[in-house]
């Protein structure tokens, strides 16, 4: 079953912050975050493994709460380059395939 | 310089035709994937190969047949194309470490298939 992402879309001004959530109805082993710009391939941002660790990539960070079966992606002091669709991909075990959420469209305006 | 490449980038064809999409990676990875992204942007895995062995075979019409001649190549052949096959098809690859659920996947640029 695919994870649910919220919100579906968000519009930001440069410098503002946003949070994207990814929730699953099943226990998770890992959560992967990707960003896809229009007409391009999804690009890997970060992976979080079971253990609740938080990771960062420039001013983009993420957390993973395995008890709540959810992950959150934090866009801090957003830049124009952050615009795109963000996908979470989840796996229930180390050897399982990734199942992707429906995506969250982010538009950062000047 | 290219990591994961796909050909062609665009494919426009008539219903009922047979077509192939090719994928190559020069990252030295041992696992490759085919994904389908539909018009609503849902990204779904179709197949995965590890060292030329099929390890994931999702519920996909048997008109779709993947083939991996070696670790660096994964092709997708589609028979009797239907309107519903129109989508963007992405190839991806990863290096097997702890398992495909923990491996970072690198995506190719995609092939936009339009069936008329």
mmCIF file of C-alpha atoms in Angstrom:
data_model
loop_
_atom_site.group_PDB
_atom_site.id
_atom_site.type_symbol
_atom_site.label_atom_id
_atom_site.label_comp_id
_atom_site.label_asym_id
_atom_site.label_seq_id
_atom_site.Cartn_x
_atom_site.Cartn_y
_atom_site.Cartn_z
ATOM 1 C CA UNK A 1 0.000 0.000 0.000
ATOM 2 C CA UNK A 2 1.421 3.361 -0.978
ATOM 3 C CA UNK A 3 2.290 5.975 1.652
ATOM 4 C CA UNK A 4 0.183 9.118 1.895
ATOM 5 C CA UNK A 5 1.858 12.478 1.475
ATOM 6 C CA UNK A 6 0.533 15.782 2.742
ATOM 7 C CA UNK A 7 0.019 18.452 1.742
ATOM 8 C CA UNK A 8 -0.519 17.753 -1.940
ATOM 9 C CA UNK A 9 0.842 21.165 -2.835
ATOM 10 C CA UNK A 10 2.426 24.134 -1.133
ATOM 11 C CA UNK A 11 3.370 27.610 -2.314
ATOM 12 C CA UNK A 12 6.155 29.435 -0.515
ATOM 13 C CA UNK A 13 7.963 32.738 -0.719
ATOM 14 C CA UNK A 14 11.738 32.578 -0.826
ATOM 15 C CA UNK A 15 13.069 32.244 2.695
ATOM 16 C CA UNK A 16 9.953 30.606 4.132
ATOM 17 C CA UNK A 17 9.834 27.163 5.694
ATOM 18 C CA UNK A 18 7.643 24.170 4.877
ATOM 19 C CA UNK A 19 7.039 20.642 6.129
ATOM 20 C CA UNK A 20 6.030 17.687 3.991
ATOM 21 C CA UNK A 21 4.675 14.582 5.668
ATOM 22 C CA UNK A 22 4.724 10.965 4.571
ATOM 23 C CA UNK A 23 2.567 8.464 6.457
ATOM 24 C CA UNK A 24 2.180 4.742 6.126
ATOM 25 C CA UNK A 25 -0.420 2.322 7.471
ATOM 26 C CA UNK A 26 2.285 -0.340 7.814
ATOM 27 C CA UNK A 27 5.523 -0.572 9.755
ATOM 28 C CA UNK A 28 8.455 0.902 7.909
ATOM 29 C CA UNK A 29 12.109 0.016 7.667
ATOM 30 C CA UNK A 30 13.244 2.893 5.518
ATOM 31 C CA UNK A 31 12.052 6.144 3.998
ATOM 32 C CA UNK A 32 13.651 7.668 0.905
ATOM 33 C CA UNK A 33 13.076 11.240 -0.243
ATOM 34 C CA UNK A 34 13.372 12.366 -3.845
ATOM 35 C CA UNK A 35 12.783 15.643 -5.659
ATOM 36 C CA UNK A 36 11.609 15.764 -9.247
ATOM 37 C CA UNK A 37 11.644 18.905 -11.345
ATOM 38 C CA UNK A 38 9.264 19.203 -14.261
ATOM 39 C CA UNK A 39 10.299 16.985 -17.154
ATOM 40 C CA UNK A 40 13.275 15.575 -15.288
ATOM 41 C CA UNK A 41 14.194 12.443 -13.365
ATOM 42 C CA UNK A 42 13.636 12.091 -9.625
ATOM 43 C CA UNK A 43 16.814 13.011 -7.756
ATOM 44 C CA UNK A 44 17.762 11.364 -4.484
ATOM 45 C CA UNK A 45 17.812 13.630 -1.430
ATOM 46 C CA UNK A 46 18.241 11.346 1.547
ATOM 47 C CA UNK A 47 17.388 8.033 3.129
ATOM 48 C CA UNK A 48 16.306 7.420 6.692
ATOM 49 C CA UNK A 49 16.509 4.029 8.280
ATOM 50 C CA UNK A 50 14.620 2.487 11.162
ATOM 51 C CA UNK A 51 15.997 4.065 14.315
ATOM 52 C CA UNK A 52 14.438 7.508 14.163
ATOM 53 C CA UNK A 53 17.511 9.327 12.923
ATOM 54 C CA UNK A 54 17.316 12.767 11.450
ATOM 55 C CA UNK A 55 19.286 13.677 8.339
ATOM 56 C CA UNK A 56 20.160 16.855 6.532
ATOM 57 C CA UNK A 57 21.031 17.923 3.021
ATOM 58 C CA UNK A 58 21.914 21.599 2.744
ATOM 59 C CA UNK A 59 18.874 23.295 4.337
ATOM 60 C CA UNK A 60 16.635 20.323 3.727
ATOM 61 C CA UNK A 61 16.342 17.857 6.578
ATOM 62 C CA UNK A 62 14.112 14.953 7.468
ATOM 63 C CA UNK A 63 13.031 12.886 10.423
ATOM 64 C CA UNK A 64 11.642 9.378 10.712
ATOM 65 C CA UNK A 65 9.338 8.313 13.511
ATOM 66 C CA UNK A 66 9.048 4.566 13.140
ATOM 67 C CA UNK A 67 6.467 4.253 15.911
ATOM 68 C CA UNK A 68 4.151 6.643 14.141
ATOM 69 C CA UNK A 69 5.114 5.121 10.783
ATOM 70 C CA UNK A 70 5.782 8.508 9.329
ATOM 71 C CA UNK A 71 8.507 10.755 8.062
ATOM 72 C CA UNK A 72 8.672 14.511 7.662
ATOM 73 C CA UNK A 73 10.778 16.547 5.253
ATOM 74 C CA UNK A 74 11.692 20.064 6.363
ATOM 75 C CA UNK A 75 12.459 22.785 3.845
ATOM 76 C CA UNK A 76 14.186 25.596 5.723
ATOM 77 C CA UNK A 77 14.734 29.092 4.345
ATOM 78 C CA UNK A 78 13.493 27.889 0.977
ATOM 79 C CA UNK A 79 15.261 28.841 -2.228
ATOM 80 C CA UNK A 80 13.868 29.074 -5.744
ATOM 81 C CA UNK A 81 15.760 25.886 -6.581
ATOM 82 C CA UNK A 82 13.632 23.968 -4.062
ATOM 83 C CA UNK A 83 10.660 24.072 -6.410
ATOM 84 C CA UNK A 84 9.594 20.686 -7.691
ATOM 85 C CA UNK A 85 7.621 17.632 -6.647
ATOM 86 C CA UNK A 86 8.842 15.793 -3.577
ATOM 87 C CA UNK A 87 8.257 12.065 -3.292
ATOM 88 C CA UNK A 88 8.729 9.772 -0.364
ATOM 89 C CA UNK A 89 9.444 6.127 -1.045
ATOM 90 C CA UNK A 90 9.003 3.589 1.723
ATOM 91 C CA UNK A 91 10.120 0.020 2.296
ATOM 92 C CA UNK A 92 8.817 -2.335 4.976
ATOM 93 C CA UNK A 93 12.016 -4.345 5.157
ATOM 94 C CA UNK A 94 15.581 -4.023 3.949
ATOM 95 C CA UNK A 95 14.957 -6.381 1.061
ATOM 96 C CA UNK A 96 11.616 -4.895 0.021
ATOM 97 C CA UNK A 97 10.856 -2.701 -2.977
ATOM 98 C CA UNK A 98 10.189 1.000 -2.627
ATOM 99 C CA UNK A 99 6.599 2.172 -2.768
ATOM 100 C CA UNK A 100 6.250 5.860 -3.568
ATOM 101 C CA UNK A 101 3.716 8.365 -2.301
ATOM 102 C CA UNK A 102 1.684 10.556 -4.623
ATOM 103 C CA UNK A 103 4.081 13.480 -4.334
ATOM 104 C CA UNK A 104 3.923 17.005 -2.925
ATOM 105 C CA UNK A 105 4.249 19.894 -5.361
ATOM 106 C CA UNK A 106 6.332 22.734 -4.003
ATOM 107 C CA UNK A 107 6.491 26.114 -5.657
ATOM 108 C CA UNK A 108 8.881 28.704 -4.280
ATOM 109 C CA UNK A 109 8.203 32.240 -5.484
ATOM 110 C CA UNK A 110 10.569 35.223 -5.347
ATOM 111 C CA UNK B 1 29.768 11.352 -17.879
ATOM 112 C CA UNK B 2 26.134 10.212 -17.946
ATOM 113 C CA UNK B 3 25.211 7.910 -15.074
ATOM 114 C CA UNK B 4 21.925 6.314 -16.158
ATOM 115 C CA UNK B 5 20.878 6.854 -19.751
ATOM 116 C CA UNK B 6 17.760 5.860 -21.636
ATOM 117 C CA UNK B 7 16.854 5.798 -25.301
ATOM 118 C CA UNK B 8 14.743 7.072 -26.792
ATOM 119 C CA UNK B 9 13.713 10.133 -24.782
ATOM 120 C CA UNK B 10 10.413 10.392 -26.638
ATOM 121 C CA UNK B 11 8.453 7.637 -28.301
ATOM 122 C CA UNK B 12 5.232 8.252 -30.215
ATOM 123 C CA UNK B 13 3.572 5.234 -31.736
ATOM 124 C CA UNK B 14 0.276 3.733 -32.837
ATOM 125 C CA UNK B 15 -1.839 1.307 -30.836
ATOM 126 C CA UNK B 16 -0.931 -2.279 -31.523
ATOM 127 C CA UNK B 17 2.724 -1.618 -32.318
ATOM 128 C CA UNK B 18 5.671 -3.194 -30.520
ATOM 129 C CA UNK B 19 8.406 -0.951 -29.097
ATOM 130 C CA UNK B 20 11.528 -1.165 -26.968
ATOM 131 C CA UNK B 21 13.200 1.192 -24.517
ATOM 132 C CA UNK B 22 16.850 0.780 -23.663
ATOM 133 C CA UNK B 23 18.662 1.651 -20.448
ATOM 134 C CA UNK B 24 22.343 1.708 -19.628
ATOM 135 C CA UNK B 25 24.205 2.660 -16.470
ATOM 136 C CA UNK B 26 27.920 3.310 -16.071
ATOM 137 C CA UNK B 27 27.910 3.475 -12.269
ATOM 138 C CA UNK B 28 28.997 -0.108 -11.771
ATOM 139 C CA UNK B 29 25.711 -0.905 -10.049
ATOM 140 C CA UNK B 30 24.366 -4.424 -9.868
ATOM 141 C CA UNK B 31 20.649 -3.711 -9.543
ATOM 142 C CA UNK B 32 18.424 -2.060 -12.128
ATOM 143 C CA UNK B 33 14.748 -1.125 -12.168
ATOM 144 C CA UNK B 34 11.913 -0.070 -14.420
ATOM 145 C CA UNK B 35 9.324 2.365 -13.097
ATOM 146 C CA UNK B 36 6.187 3.749 -14.706
ATOM 147 C CA UNK B 37 5.035 7.282 -13.923
ATOM 148 C CA UNK B 38 1.500 7.977 -15.076
ATOM 149 C CA UNK B 39 -0.173 11.280 -15.889
ATOM 150 C CA UNK B 40 -1.012 11.811 -12.209
ATOM 151 C CA UNK B 41 2.687 11.477 -11.395
ATOM 152 C CA UNK B 42 2.321 8.197 -9.489
ATOM 153 C CA UNK B 43 5.639 6.377 -9.641
ATOM 154 C CA UNK B 44 5.268 2.582 -9.595
ATOM 155 C CA UNK B 45 7.875 -0.104 -9.826
ATOM 156 C CA UNK B 46 7.454 -2.652 -12.590
ATOM 157 C CA UNK B 47 10.562 -4.825 -12.578
ATOM 158 C CA UNK B 48 13.959 -5.127 -10.950
ATOM 159 C CA UNK B 49 17.028 -7.137 -11.862
ATOM 160 C CA UNK B 50 20.030 -7.924 -9.726
ATOM 161 C CA UNK B 51 23.048 -9.245 -11.600
ATOM 162 C CA UNK B 52 20.827 -10.138 -14.570
ATOM 163 C CA UNK B 53 18.397 -12.050 -12.356
ATOM 164 C CA UNK B 54 14.778 -10.915 -12.130
ATOM 165 C CA UNK B 55 14.029 -10.129 -8.475
ATOM 166 C CA UNK B 56 10.899 -7.974 -8.701
ATOM 167 C CA UNK B 57 8.078 -8.653 -11.103
ATOM 168 C CA UNK B 58 5.050 -6.575 -10.225
ATOM 169 C CA UNK B 59 1.543 -7.146 -11.517
ATOM 170 C CA UNK B 60 2.196 -5.885 -15.002
ATOM 171 C CA UNK B 61 0.551 -7.105 -18.239
ATOM 172 C CA UNK B 62 2.660 -9.804 -19.859
ATOM 173 C CA UNK B 63 2.888 -7.544 -22.906
ATOM 174 C CA UNK B 64 5.769 -5.957 -20.970
ATOM 175 C CA UNK B 65 8.947 -7.985 -21.013
ATOM 176 C CA UNK B 66 12.208 -6.822 -19.484
ATOM 177 C CA UNK B 67 15.554 -8.173 -20.507
ATOM 178 C CA UNK B 68 18.956 -7.680 -18.908
ATOM 179 C CA UNK B 69 21.792 -8.794 -21.178
ATOM 180 C CA UNK B 70 24.376 -7.758 -18.580
ATOM 181 C CA UNK B 71 24.606 -5.841 -15.285
ATOM 182 C CA UNK B 72 24.889 -2.480 -17.024
ATOM 183 C CA UNK B 73 21.874 -2.825 -19.323
ATOM 184 C CA UNK B 74 18.168 -3.292 -18.824
ATOM 185 C CA UNK B 75 15.741 -3.090 -21.720
ATOM 186 C CA UNK B 76 11.971 -3.012 -21.762
ATOM 187 C CA UNK B 77 10.007 -4.441 -24.661
ATOM 188 C CA UNK B 78 6.309 -3.722 -24.967
ATOM 189 C CA UNK B 79 4.063 -5.693 -27.313
ATOM 190 C CA UNK B 80 0.695 -4.654 -28.703
ATOM 191 C CA UNK B 81 0.792 -1.169 -27.240
ATOM 192 C CA UNK B 82 -2.428 0.208 -25.749
ATOM 193 C CA UNK B 83 -3.569 3.762 -25.022
ATOM 194 C CA UNK B 84 -3.184 3.119 -21.290
ATOM 195 C CA UNK B 85 0.523 2.427 -21.744
ATOM 196 C CA UNK B 86 1.115 6.131 -22.351
ATOM 197 C CA UNK B 87 3.344 7.293 -19.493
ATOM 198 C CA UNK B 88 6.904 8.199 -18.640
ATOM 199 C CA UNK B 89 9.071 5.135 -18.073
ATOM 200 C CA UNK B 90 12.078 5.559 -15.812
ATOM 201 C CA UNK B 91 15.017 3.273 -15.506
ATOM 202 C CA UNK B 92 16.985 3.353 -12.254
ATOM 203 C CA UNK B 93 19.986 1.601 -10.789
ATOM 204 C CA UNK B 94 21.490 1.020 -7.383
ATOM 205 C CA UNK B 95 24.401 -0.686 -5.712
ATOM 206 C CA UNK B 96 23.257 -3.562 -3.541
ATOM 207 C CA UNK B 97 24.390 -3.015 0.026
ATOM 208 C CA UNK B 98 21.854 -3.890 2.682
ATOM 209 C CA UNK B 99 18.956 -4.623 0.374
ATOM 210 C CA UNK B 100 16.907 -2.798 -2.238
ATOM 211 C CA UNK B 101 14.861 -1.160 0.509
ATOM 212 C CA UNK B 102 17.987 0.599 1.764
ATOM 213 C CA UNK B 103 19.880 1.219 -1.466
ATOM 214 C CA UNK B 104 20.000 4.651 -3.088
ATOM 215 C CA UNK B 105 18.423 4.559 -6.517
ATOM 216 C CA UNK B 106 19.655 6.738 -9.359
ATOM 217 C CA UNK B 107 17.113 7.477 -12.045
ATOM 218 C CA UNK B 108 17.579 7.901 -15.757
ATOM 219 C CA UNK B 109 16.062 10.865 -17.635
ATOM 220 C CA UNK B 110 12.914 8.955 -18.573
ATOM 221 C CA UNK B 111 11.230 7.938 -21.814
ATOM 222 C CA UNK B 112 7.928 9.625 -22.579
ATOM 223 C CA UNK B 113 5.775 7.091 -24.405
ATOM 224 C CA UNK B 114 2.691 8.319 -26.212
ATOM 225 C CA UNK B 115 0.370 5.764 -27.756
ATOM 226 C CA UNK B 116 -2.073 7.160 -30.324
#
